[in-house]
Short mmCIF file of C-alpha atoms in Angstrom, two decimals:
data_model
loop_
_atom_site.label_atom_id
_atom_site.label_comp_id
_atom_site.label_asym_id
_atom_site.label_seq_id
_atom_site.Cartn_x
_atom_site.Cartn_y
_atom_site.Cartn_z
CA MET Q 8 -0.62 -0.30 0.05
CA LEU Q 9 1.45 3.33 -0.67
CA ASN Q 10 2.69 4.84 2.87
CA LEU Q 11 0.40 7.81 3.78
CA ASP Q 12 0.42 9.17 7.38
CA HIS Q 13 -1.44 8.22 9.55
CA HIS Q 14 -3.20 10.51 12.13
CA GLY Q 15 -2.86 13.68 10.15
CA SER Q 16 -6.59 15.58 9.36
CA MET Q 17 -5.75 16.12 5.80
CA GLY Q 18 -2.15 14.94 4.89
CA TRP Q 19 -3.33 11.72 2.64
CA LEU Q 20 -5.51 14.43 0.09
CA SER Q 21 -2.07 14.60 -1.72
CA GLY Q 22 0.26 14.01 -4.96
CA PRO Q 23 -0.81 9.96 -4.23
CA LEU Q 24 -4.46 10.34 -4.42
CA LEU Q 25 -4.58 12.25 -7.13
CA ALA Q 26 -2.39 10.34 -8.99
CA SER Q 27 -4.69 7.45 -7.84
CA LEU Q 28 -7.58 9.16 -9.06
CA LEU Q 29 -6.26 9.97 -12.32
CA LEU Q 30 -5.55 6.39 -12.43
CA ALA Q 31 -9.59 5.30 -11.76
CA THR Q 32 -10.09 6.89 -14.82
CA GLY Q 33 -7.76 5.48 -17.04
CA CYS Q 34 -4.89 7.57 -17.09
CA ASN Q 35 -2.49 4.85 -16.44
CA ASN Q 36 0.07 3.12 -18.28
CA ASP Q 37 2.07 0.37 -17.31
CA THR Q 38 1.91 -0.98 -14.11
CA THR Q 39 3.96 -4.11 -14.30
CA SER Q 40 7.22 -2.70 -12.68
CA THR Q 41 6.92 -3.54 -9.12
CA PRO Q 42 9.88 -3.48 -6.22
CA ALA Q 43 10.96 -6.12 -3.84
CA PRO Q 44 8.57 -7.10 -1.07
CA VAL Q 45 9.57 -6.08 2.30
CA ALA Q 46 8.56 -6.31 5.86
CA LYS Q 47 6.17 -2.95 6.72
CA ALA Q 48 6.80 -1.65 10.26
CA ASP Q 49 2.96 -1.39 11.35
CA TRP Q 50 -0.39 -2.61 10.41
CA HIS Q 51 -0.89 1.41 9.49
CA GLN Q 52 1.33 0.16 6.12
CA SER Q 53 -0.10 -3.06 5.76
CA VAL Q 54 -2.31 -4.36 3.06
CA ALA Q 55 -4.97 -7.29 4.55
CA TYR Q 56 -5.98 -10.42 2.06
CA GLU Q 57 -9.16 -12.48 2.99
CA ILE Q 58 -9.35 -15.99 2.27
CA PHE Q 59 -12.61 -17.85 1.73
CA VAL Q 60 -10.71 -21.01 2.31
CA ARG Q 61 -12.59 -23.71 0.64
CA SER Q 62 -13.03 -21.73 -2.93
CA PHE Q 63 -9.66 -20.48 -3.10
CA TYR Q 64 -7.05 -23.69 -4.08
CA ASP Q 65 -7.47 -27.29 -4.16
CA SER Q 66 -3.91 -28.64 -3.28
CA ASP Q 67 -5.27 -32.42 -3.33
CA GLY Q 68 -7.27 -32.56 -6.01
CA ASP Q 69 -10.46 -33.07 -4.42
CA GLY Q 70 -12.56 -30.15 -5.51
CA THR Q 71 -12.42 -28.30 -1.83
CA GLY Q 72 -9.77 -25.00 -1.01
CA ASP Q 73 -7.40 -25.84 1.45
CA LEU Q 74 -4.52 -24.75 3.80
CA ALA Q 75 -2.15 -26.40 1.96
CA GLY Q 76 -3.43 -24.27 -1.07
CA VAL Q 77 -3.33 -20.80 0.60
CA THR Q 78 0.57 -21.72 0.80
CA ALA Q 79 1.44 -23.25 -1.99
CA LYS Q 80 -0.14 -19.64 -2.97
CA LEU Q 81 1.70 -17.75 -0.84
CA ASP Q 82 4.19 -16.75 -2.99
CA TYR Q 83 1.61 -15.02 -5.35
CA LEU Q 84 -0.30 -13.68 -2.32
CA GLY Q 85 3.66 -11.87 -1.10
CA GLY Q 86 3.97 -10.59 -4.98
CA LEU Q 87 0.77 -9.11 -4.41
CA GLY Q 88 2.31 -7.15 -1.78
CA VAL Q 89 -0.15 -8.84 0.31
CA ASP Q 90 1.51 -8.64 4.28
CA ALA Q 91 -1.89 -10.47 6.35
CA LEU Q 92 -4.20 -13.11 5.70
CA TRP Q 93 -7.35 -13.00 7.43
CA LEU Q 94 -8.53 -16.72 6.99
CA MET Q 95 -12.54 -16.70 7.40
CA PRO Q 96 -13.79 -19.94 9.39
CA ILE Q 97 -11.32 -23.06 9.22
CA GLN Q 98 -13.18 -25.16 12.19
CA PRO Q 99 -15.42 -27.57 12.00
CA SER Q 100 -18.56 -26.54 10.81
CA PRO Q 101 -22.08 -27.97 9.49
CA THR Q 102 -22.07 -24.93 6.87
CA TYR Q 103 -19.89 -24.44 4.10
CA HIS Q 104 -18.94 -21.60 4.85
CA GLY Q 105 -18.21 -22.15 8.00
CA TYR Q 106 -19.81 -19.85 10.75
CA ALA Q 107 -21.46 -22.13 13.12
CA VAL Q 108 -19.01 -23.30 14.57
CA SER Q 109 -18.93 -27.25 16.29
CA ASP Q 110 -15.09 -27.60 17.25
CA TYR Q 111 -13.23 -24.15 18.19
CA THR Q 112 -10.19 -25.79 18.94
CA SER Q 113 -9.75 -27.94 15.35
CA ILE Q 114 -8.91 -27.99 11.68
CA ASN Q 115 -12.44 -28.45 9.58
CA PRO Q 116 -11.12 -31.54 7.91
CA ASP Q 117 -12.35 -30.59 4.17
CA TYR Q 118 -9.09 -27.93 4.91
CA GLY Q 119 -6.30 -30.44 6.68
CA THR Q 120 -4.74 -30.62 10.18
CA LEU Q 121 -3.91 -28.53 12.52
CA GLU Q 122 0.03 -29.28 10.86
CA ASP Q 123 -1.16 -27.96 8.03
CA PHE Q 124 -2.33 -24.97 9.41
CA LYS Q 125 1.14 -24.40 11.67
CA THR Q 126 2.76 -24.52 8.35
CA LEU Q 127 0.82 -21.93 6.80
CA ILE Q 128 1.69 -19.78 9.54
CA ALA Q 129 5.59 -20.84 9.50
CA GLU Q 130 5.61 -20.38 5.63
CA ALA Q 131 3.96 -16.26 5.93
CA HIS Q 132 5.89 -15.94 8.41
CA LYS Q 133 9.36 -16.40 6.29
CA ARG Q 134 7.43 -14.44 3.84
CA HIS Q 135 6.71 -11.20 6.90
CA ILE Q 136 2.90 -12.11 6.13
CA LYS Q 137 0.85 -12.16 9.50
CA VAL Q 138 -2.17 -14.74 9.89
CA ILE Q 139 -5.56 -13.90 11.29
CA PRO Q 140 -8.79 -16.59 12.15
CA ASP Q 141 -11.90 -15.58 12.18
CA LEU Q 142 -13.45 -16.13 15.98
CA VAL Q 143 -16.77 -16.85 15.85
CA VAL Q 144 -17.65 -16.90 19.71
CA ASN Q 145 -21.15 -15.06 19.61
CA HIS Q 146 -22.71 -18.41 18.79
CA THR Q 147 -22.52 -22.02 17.93
CA SER Q 148 -23.28 -24.65 15.74
CA GLU Q 149 -25.94 -26.56 17.47
CA GLN Q 150 -23.84 -29.25 16.94
CA HIS Q 151 -21.44 -27.78 18.96
CA PRO Q 152 -20.85 -29.55 22.60
CA TRP Q 153 -21.93 -27.29 24.98
CA PHE Q 154 -25.27 -27.19 23.24
CA GLN Q 155 -25.82 -31.01 23.22
CA GLY Q 156 -24.34 -31.19 26.54
CA MET Q 157 -26.51 -28.22 27.67
CA LEU Q 158 -30.18 -30.47 26.17
CA ALA Q 159 -28.79 -33.50 27.45
CA GLY Q 160 -29.21 -31.87 30.75
CA ASP Q 161 -25.26 -31.69 31.78
CA ALA Q 162 -25.40 -29.13 34.52
CA ALA Q 163 -21.38 -27.61 33.00
CA TYR Q 164 -23.75 -26.46 30.40
CA GLN Q 165 -26.54 -25.09 31.69
CA ASN Q 166 -26.08 -21.85 31.45
CA PHE Q 167 -23.81 -21.32 28.26
CA TYR Q 168 -26.45 -20.28 26.35
CA ARG Q 169 -29.59 -17.73 26.83
CA CYS Q 170 -32.37 -20.25 27.41
CA GLY Q 171 -35.32 -20.26 29.18
CA ASP Q 172 -38.64 -21.19 29.47
CA THR Q 173 -40.70 -18.91 27.33
CA ALA Q 174 -40.44 -16.87 23.89
CA ILE Q 175 -39.53 -13.38 24.03
CA ASP Q 176 -39.73 -13.29 20.14
CA GLY Q 177 -39.32 -14.72 17.35
CA ASN Q 178 -35.21 -14.92 17.40
CA TRP Q 179 -36.29 -17.06 20.40
CA GLY Q 180 -36.40 -20.59 19.35
CA GLU Q 181 -37.84 -23.63 20.84
CA VAL Q 182 -34.97 -27.05 21.71
CA ALA Q 183 -37.02 -29.29 23.75
CA PRO Q 184 -40.39 -29.09 25.20
CA GLY Q 185 -40.61 -26.19 27.18
CA LYS Q 186 -37.32 -24.86 26.19
CA TYR Q 187 -36.37 -21.99 24.97
CA CYS Q 188 -32.96 -20.38 23.70
CA TYR Q 189 -32.44 -17.35 21.67
CA TYR Q 190 -31.16 -17.24 17.88
CA SER Q 191 -29.96 -13.91 16.85
CA PHE Q 192 -29.88 -14.68 13.51
CA GLY Q 193 -33.25 -16.22 13.90
CA PRO Q 194 -33.99 -20.13 14.63
CA GLN Q 195 -33.45 -20.81 11.13
CA SER Q 196 -30.10 -20.18 11.22
CA GLY Q 197 -29.35 -23.25 13.63
CA LEU Q 198 -27.23 -20.56 15.60
CA PRO Q 199 -27.65 -20.62 19.02
CA ASP Q 200 -26.32 -17.68 20.90
CA LEU Q 201 -23.81 -17.78 23.87
CA ASN Q 202 -24.41 -16.28 27.43
CA TYR Q 203 -21.42 -14.10 28.23
CA GLN Q 204 -23.23 -12.96 32.11
CA GLU Q 205 -22.04 -16.18 32.06
CA PRO Q 206 -18.10 -16.61 33.57
CA ALA Q 207 -17.54 -20.38 32.31
CA VAL Q 208 -18.27 -18.86 28.51
CA ARG Q 209 -16.57 -16.01 29.10
CA ASN Q 210 -12.79 -18.61 30.55
CA GLU Q 211 -13.93 -20.89 27.51
CA VAL Q 212 -13.64 -18.25 25.05
CA LEU Q 213 -10.18 -17.03 26.32
CA LYS Q 214 -8.82 -20.34 26.23
CA ILE Q 215 -9.79 -20.50 22.57
CA ALA Q 216 -7.89 -17.78 21.79
CA ASP Q 217 -5.01 -18.90 23.56
CA PHE Q 218 -5.02 -22.44 21.79
CA TRP Q 219 -4.66 -20.22 18.27
CA LEU Q 220 -2.30 -17.59 19.57
CA ALA Q 221 -0.26 -20.94 20.78
CA ALA Q 222 -0.52 -22.05 17.44
CA GLY Q 223 0.75 -19.07 16.33
CA VAL Q 224 -1.91 -16.41 14.60
CA ASP Q 225 -1.03 -13.10 14.99
CA GLY Q 226 -4.92 -12.46 16.24
CA PHE Q 227 -8.34 -12.13 15.42
CA ARG Q 228 -11.18 -10.73 13.01
CA LEU Q 229 -14.14 -10.56 15.42
CA ASP Q 230 -17.07 -11.90 14.21
CA VAL Q 231 -20.65 -9.70 14.62
CA ALA Q 232 -18.61 -8.45 17.98
CA GLN Q 233 -21.56 -5.87 18.61
CA ASP Q 234 -24.07 -8.77 19.46
CA ILE Q 235 -22.55 -9.97 22.39
CA GLY Q 236 -24.11 -7.75 24.72
CA ASP Q 237 -26.98 -8.88 22.74
CA GLY Q 238 -27.68 -4.84 22.30
CA ASP Q 239 -26.28 -3.46 25.38
CA ASP Q 240 -22.88 -2.17 23.27
CA ALA Q 241 -21.59 -1.33 26.55
CA TYR Q 242 -21.56 -4.38 27.41
CA SER Q 243 -20.00 -5.83 24.72
CA VAL Q 244 -16.84 -3.28 24.33
CA ALA Q 245 -16.33 -4.45 28.29
CA TRP Q 246 -15.68 -8.05 27.07
CA TRP Q 247 -13.61 -7.36 24.31
CA GLN Q 248 -12.11 -5.01 26.93
CA GLU Q 249 -11.43 -7.87 28.90
CA PHE Q 250 -10.68 -10.36 25.86
CA ASP Q 251 -7.96 -7.70 24.42
CA THR Q 252 -6.54 -7.47 27.52
CA HIS Q 253 -5.80 -11.52 28.15
CA VAL Q 254 -4.68 -11.42 24.29
CA LYS Q 255 -2.17 -8.93 24.50
CA LEU Q 256 -0.98 -10.72 27.31
CA MET Q 257 -0.11 -13.72 25.35
CA LYS Q 258 0.94 -11.56 22.24
CA ALA Q 259 1.58 -8.00 22.74
CA ASP Q 260 1.99 -7.23 19.05
CA ALA Q 261 -1.73 -9.27 18.04
CA PHE Q 262 -3.83 -7.56 15.64
CA VAL Q 263 -7.65 -7.52 17.15
CA VAL Q 264 -9.75 -6.53 13.98
CA GLY Q 265 -13.63 -6.22 15.02
CA GLU Q 266 -16.54 -6.70 13.20
CA VAL Q 267 -18.90 -3.87 13.98
CA ASN Q 268 -22.12 -3.94 12.02
CA TYR Q 269 -23.32 -0.09 11.78
CA ASP Q 270 -22.98 1.20 8.18
CA SER Q 271 -25.25 4.04 8.57
CA LEU Q 272 -23.69 7.59 7.34
CA ASP Q 273 -23.45 7.96 11.61
CA GLY Q 274 -22.45 4.67 12.72
CA ASN Q 275 -18.60 5.52 13.38
CA THR Q 276 -20.06 6.75 16.55
CA LYS Q 277 -21.45 3.88 17.29
CA ILE Q 278 -18.28 2.18 16.29
CA ALA Q 279 -15.33 4.04 18.50
CA PRO Q 280 -15.99 3.03 21.62
CA PHE Q 281 -15.44 -0.74 20.53
CA LEU Q 282 -12.06 0.53 19.26
CA ALA Q 283 -11.53 0.53 23.83
CA GLY Q 284 -10.96 -3.04 22.73
CA MET Q 285 -9.74 -3.46 19.43
CA THR Q 286 -6.79 -2.55 17.39
CA SER Q 287 -9.10 -2.01 14.17
CA ALA Q 288 -12.60 -2.20 13.10
CA PHE Q 289 -14.18 -2.29 9.76
CA ASN Q 290 -15.65 0.45 8.50
CA PHE Q 291 -18.66 0.03 7.10
CA PRO Q 292 -20.07 3.58 7.09
CA LEU Q 293 -17.06 4.99 4.78
CA TYR Q 294 -17.74 1.49 2.74
CA ASN Q 295 -20.98 3.31 2.00
CA GLU Q 296 -19.71 6.38 0.85
CA LEU Q 297 -16.72 5.15 -1.23
CA VAL Q 298 -18.65 2.86 -3.36
CA THR Q 299 -21.35 5.55 -3.92
CA ALA Q 300 -18.35 8.18 -4.63
CA ALA Q 301 -16.69 5.80 -6.81
CA ALA Q 302 -20.06 5.26 -9.04
CA GLY Q 303 -19.62 9.74 -9.74
CA LEU Q 304 -21.97 10.57 -7.44
CA PRO Q 305 -20.54 13.78 -4.95
CA LYS Q 306 -19.75 12.85 -2.26
CA ASP Q 307 -16.84 14.83 0.52
CA LEU Q 308 -15.57 12.02 1.84
CA LEU Q 309 -13.27 14.89 3.93
CA ALA Q 310 -16.55 15.52 5.84
CA LEU Q 311 -17.00 11.78 7.29
CA VAL Q 312 -12.97 10.40 7.20
CA ASN Q 313 -11.66 13.65 9.08
CA PRO Q 314 -13.88 13.23 11.91
CA THR Q 315 -13.82 9.64 11.87
CA ARG Q 316 -10.55 9.75 12.38
CA GLU Q 317 -10.61 12.02 15.55
CA ARG Q 318 -13.32 10.18 16.89
CA TYR Q 319 -11.06 6.67 16.93
CA ALA Q 320 -8.00 8.31 17.76
CA ALA Q 321 -9.90 9.59 21.22
CA VAL Q 322 -10.74 6.57 21.97
CA ASN Q 323 -7.40 4.27 20.77
CA PRO Q 324 -4.81 6.48 19.87
CA ASP Q 325 -3.02 3.16 17.90
CA TYR Q 326 -6.37 2.11 16.21
CA VAL Q 327 -6.15 1.21 12.90
CA ASP Q 328 -8.22 1.93 10.21
CA ALA Q 329 -9.88 -1.16 8.97
CA THR Q 330 -11.18 -0.23 4.75
CA VAL Q 331 -12.97 -2.30 2.84
CA ILE Q 332 -14.43 -2.20 -0.71
CA GLY Q 333 -16.31 -5.81 -0.20
CA ASN Q 334 -16.36 -8.97 1.70
CA HIS Q 335 -18.15 -12.18 1.80
CA ASP Q 336 -21.47 -10.75 3.10
CA ARG Q 337 -22.19 -7.77 0.44
CA ASN Q 338 -21.85 -7.65 -3.85
CA ARG Q 339 -18.77 -8.05 -4.86
CA ILE Q 340 -17.24 -4.63 -6.15
CA ALA Q 341 -17.52 -5.48 -9.47
CA SER Q 342 -20.90 -6.29 -9.20
CA GLU Q 343 -22.16 -3.48 -6.95
CA LEU Q 344 -20.72 -0.91 -9.97
CA ASN Q 345 -22.57 -2.80 -12.55
CA PHE Q 346 -19.05 -4.31 -14.20
CA ILE Q 347 -17.67 -0.01 -14.87
CA ASP Q 348 -13.74 -1.17 -15.11
CA SER Q 349 -13.42 3.13 -14.32
CA LYS Q 350 -15.54 2.96 -11.69
CA ILE Q 351 -13.93 -0.51 -10.21
CA ARG Q 352 -10.90 1.24 -10.50
CA ARG Q 353 -11.96 4.49 -8.79
CA ALA Q 354 -13.45 2.28 -6.18
CA VAL Q 355 -9.84 0.54 -6.10
CA MET Q 356 -7.63 3.88 -5.88
CA LEU Q 357 -9.72 5.15 -2.97
CA GLN Q 358 -9.47 2.37 -0.96
CA MET Q 359 -5.78 1.92 -0.93
CA THR Q 360 -4.47 5.09 -0.45
CA LEU Q 361 -6.90 5.87 2.45
CA PRO Q 362 -4.95 5.64 5.81
CA GLY Q 363 -5.23 2.17 7.50
CA THR Q 364 -5.26 -0.95 6.11
CA PRO Q 365 -7.13 -2.08 3.62
CA PHE Q 366 -9.15 -5.61 3.21
CA ILE Q 367 -9.17 -6.80 -0.54
CA TYR Q 368 -11.04 -9.98 -0.60
CA TYR Q 369 -10.65 -13.00 -2.57
CA GLY Q 370 -10.66 -12.82 -6.27
CA ASP Q 371 -11.33 -8.35 -6.52
CA GLU Q 372 -7.86 -7.98 -7.81
CA ILE Q 373 -8.64 -9.81 -10.51
CA GLY Q 374 -12.59 -8.06 -10.98
CA MET Q 375 -14.35 -11.39 -10.16
CA ARG Q 376 -18.18 -10.90 -9.82
CA GLY Q 377 -20.70 -11.78 -6.87
CA GLY Q 378 -24.16 -10.50 -5.84
CA HIS Q 379 -25.84 -8.69 -8.86
CA ASP Q 380 -28.95 -9.89 -10.12
CA LEU Q 381 -29.85 -10.73 -6.41
CA GLN Q 382 -27.28 -13.32 -6.54
CA ALA Q 383 -27.47 -14.90 -2.98
CA ASP Q 384 -24.59 -15.34 -0.93
CA PRO Q 385 -22.73 -18.43 -1.92
CA HIS Q 386 -22.45 -16.68 -5.45
CA LYS Q 387 -20.11 -14.08 -3.70
CA ARG Q 388 -17.63 -16.84 -2.88
CA GLU Q 389 -17.37 -18.38 -6.07
CA PRO Q 390 -14.04 -19.86 -6.80
CA PHE Q 391 -10.83 -17.58 -7.54
CA ASP Q 392 -10.62 -17.93 -11.11
CA TRP Q 393 -6.61 -18.24 -11.59
CA TYR Q 394 -6.87 -19.71 -15.58
CA ALA Q 395 -8.72 -18.40 -19.46
CA PRO Q 396 -11.24 -21.29 -19.25
CA GLY Q 397 -12.48 -21.18 -15.89
CA ASP Q 398 -10.69 -24.56 -14.67
CA GLY Q 399 -7.13 -25.95 -14.18
CA THR Q 400 -4.93 -26.90 -11.15
CA GLY Q 401 -6.16 -25.79 -8.23
CA MET Q 402 -9.16 -24.67 -9.21
CA THR Q 403 -11.90 -25.58 -6.24
CA GLN Q 404 -15.72 -27.08 -7.41
CA MET Q 405 -18.25 -25.00 -5.75
CA THR Q 406 -20.83 -27.82 -6.13
CA LYS Q 407 -25.05 -27.35 -4.93
CA ALA Q 408 -24.48 -30.20 -2.40
CA VAL Q 409 -21.91 -28.42 -0.78
CA TYR Q 410 -22.78 -23.97 -1.47
CA GLY Q 411 -26.57 -24.78 -2.05
CA ALA Q 412 -25.74 -23.11 -5.53
CA GLU Q 413 -23.19 -24.25 -8.41
CA ALA Q 414 -21.03 -21.25 -10.09
CA LYS Q 415 -22.59 -18.74 -12.13
CA ASN Q 416 -19.72 -16.22 -12.90
CA LEU Q 417 -17.10 -18.53 -13.48
CA LEU Q 418 -16.89 -18.08 -17.04
CA PRO Q 419 -14.33 -19.33 -19.46
CA ASN Q 420 -11.87 -16.72 -21.35
CA ASP Q 421 -14.16 -14.17 -20.56
CA GLY Q 422 -10.76 -11.60 -18.73
CA ILE Q 423 -11.43 -12.43 -15.44
CA SER Q 424 -8.60 -14.68 -14.65
CA LEU Q 425 -5.85 -14.77 -12.96
CA GLU Q 426 -3.85 -15.44 -16.12
CA GLU Q 427 -5.64 -13.32 -18.51
CA GLN Q 428 -4.60 -10.26 -16.63
CA GLN Q 429 -1.12 -10.96 -14.75
CA GLY Q 430 1.80 -9.34 -16.45
CA GLN Q 431 -0.87 -7.31 -18.27
CA PRO Q 432 0.33 -3.23 -18.80
CA GLY Q 433 -3.27 -1.75 -17.05
CA SER Q 434 -5.20 -5.34 -15.68
CA LEU Q 435 -7.15 -4.59 -13.06
CA TYR Q 436 -4.60 -6.83 -11.50
CA GLU Q 437 -1.48 -4.83 -11.99
CA LEU Q 438 -2.94 -1.97 -10.73
CA TYR Q 439 -4.00 -3.40 -7.33
CA LYS Q 440 0.06 -5.18 -7.57
CA GLN Q 441 1.50 -1.58 -7.68
CA LEU Q 442 -0.76 0.06 -5.20
CA ASP Q 443 -0.06 -2.60 -2.63
CA ARG Q 444 3.40 -1.37 -2.80
#
């Protein structure tokens, strides 16, 4: 990423950003010359990359992306300029996406083994790349031993979930005759919420963090961090302060980034307090403004960015702003901007030149599509397109049996593959590669 100032109020709106805006409108030429990778000094100068392991790279030919596949592509990621990997959930789960964890201290067998994960970490660290797994601890799968133990009457787990003898609203589901539990995503999700009022739950979550830190991870991405308090943000903030303090005792430089889902223009007023217990939080209000600005509508980004930076710094002077133009829950940026190249480039320029840590969603660097025309979530998570024909060594397979849908956007010879863009002056991939330095 271009090296811009950290907390200065307007220093970032300078030559590099203005140049990037020119690039976004097509005033660029050759982007193939890049310097050698170097270790970044801190997170304010880093670039992160979100990977859905299942869809990334298949190392053993079974059609499923795996941890060894990520290891095999570390040189690709390093060449792109990536300094950190955010891995979507890698634990066992009954869901294809993994956000319903059934065992917090094991590896999804589809992805490999714990040794495979440790190898990935070791090889990543050799390349100055950090590894941050998703931590999904607002809820579990109904298959988790804690939930099954609670249903079986095990006294040790009776208070692990928010349960009672009545359904307070539609988010409460009957799990046994006369017994109801709270699901923040509704009973149909199969994701019962953990009860953080129970000290044993908090202790278990800290032990989970200890396990992965001992395995060598560099921090965590916190899923739906605001939901821990079930509407009580002050409680959620207090918990994450407790968590962050514990993690930093284990690893002083751990990077903890939260998904705090407040998207409205003033959402940063609600996000800011969470930075008391996190290194960083995804800036979703800025996401909305960046996409709108990239689409060509007039936006005063400074009017949002500068007050936000001041607000965040007042809570945590060392905060890192995590900027995004897409992730596994949102339409891919190419789809959001109706596949218009100049608009896509403008969004990329803005994200990559603003201060903070930009998080690239895998495949966005080649303009992968997904989510348009009311496409469901699986289509935002389709296989990374390595080759022009849409098939070849390491390509993963998206099947209805696993994903609940088949790929719609993986088309042969459409220009949206690494093979078609790598080394091609002016390609979106080469633009990302230039900006990530």
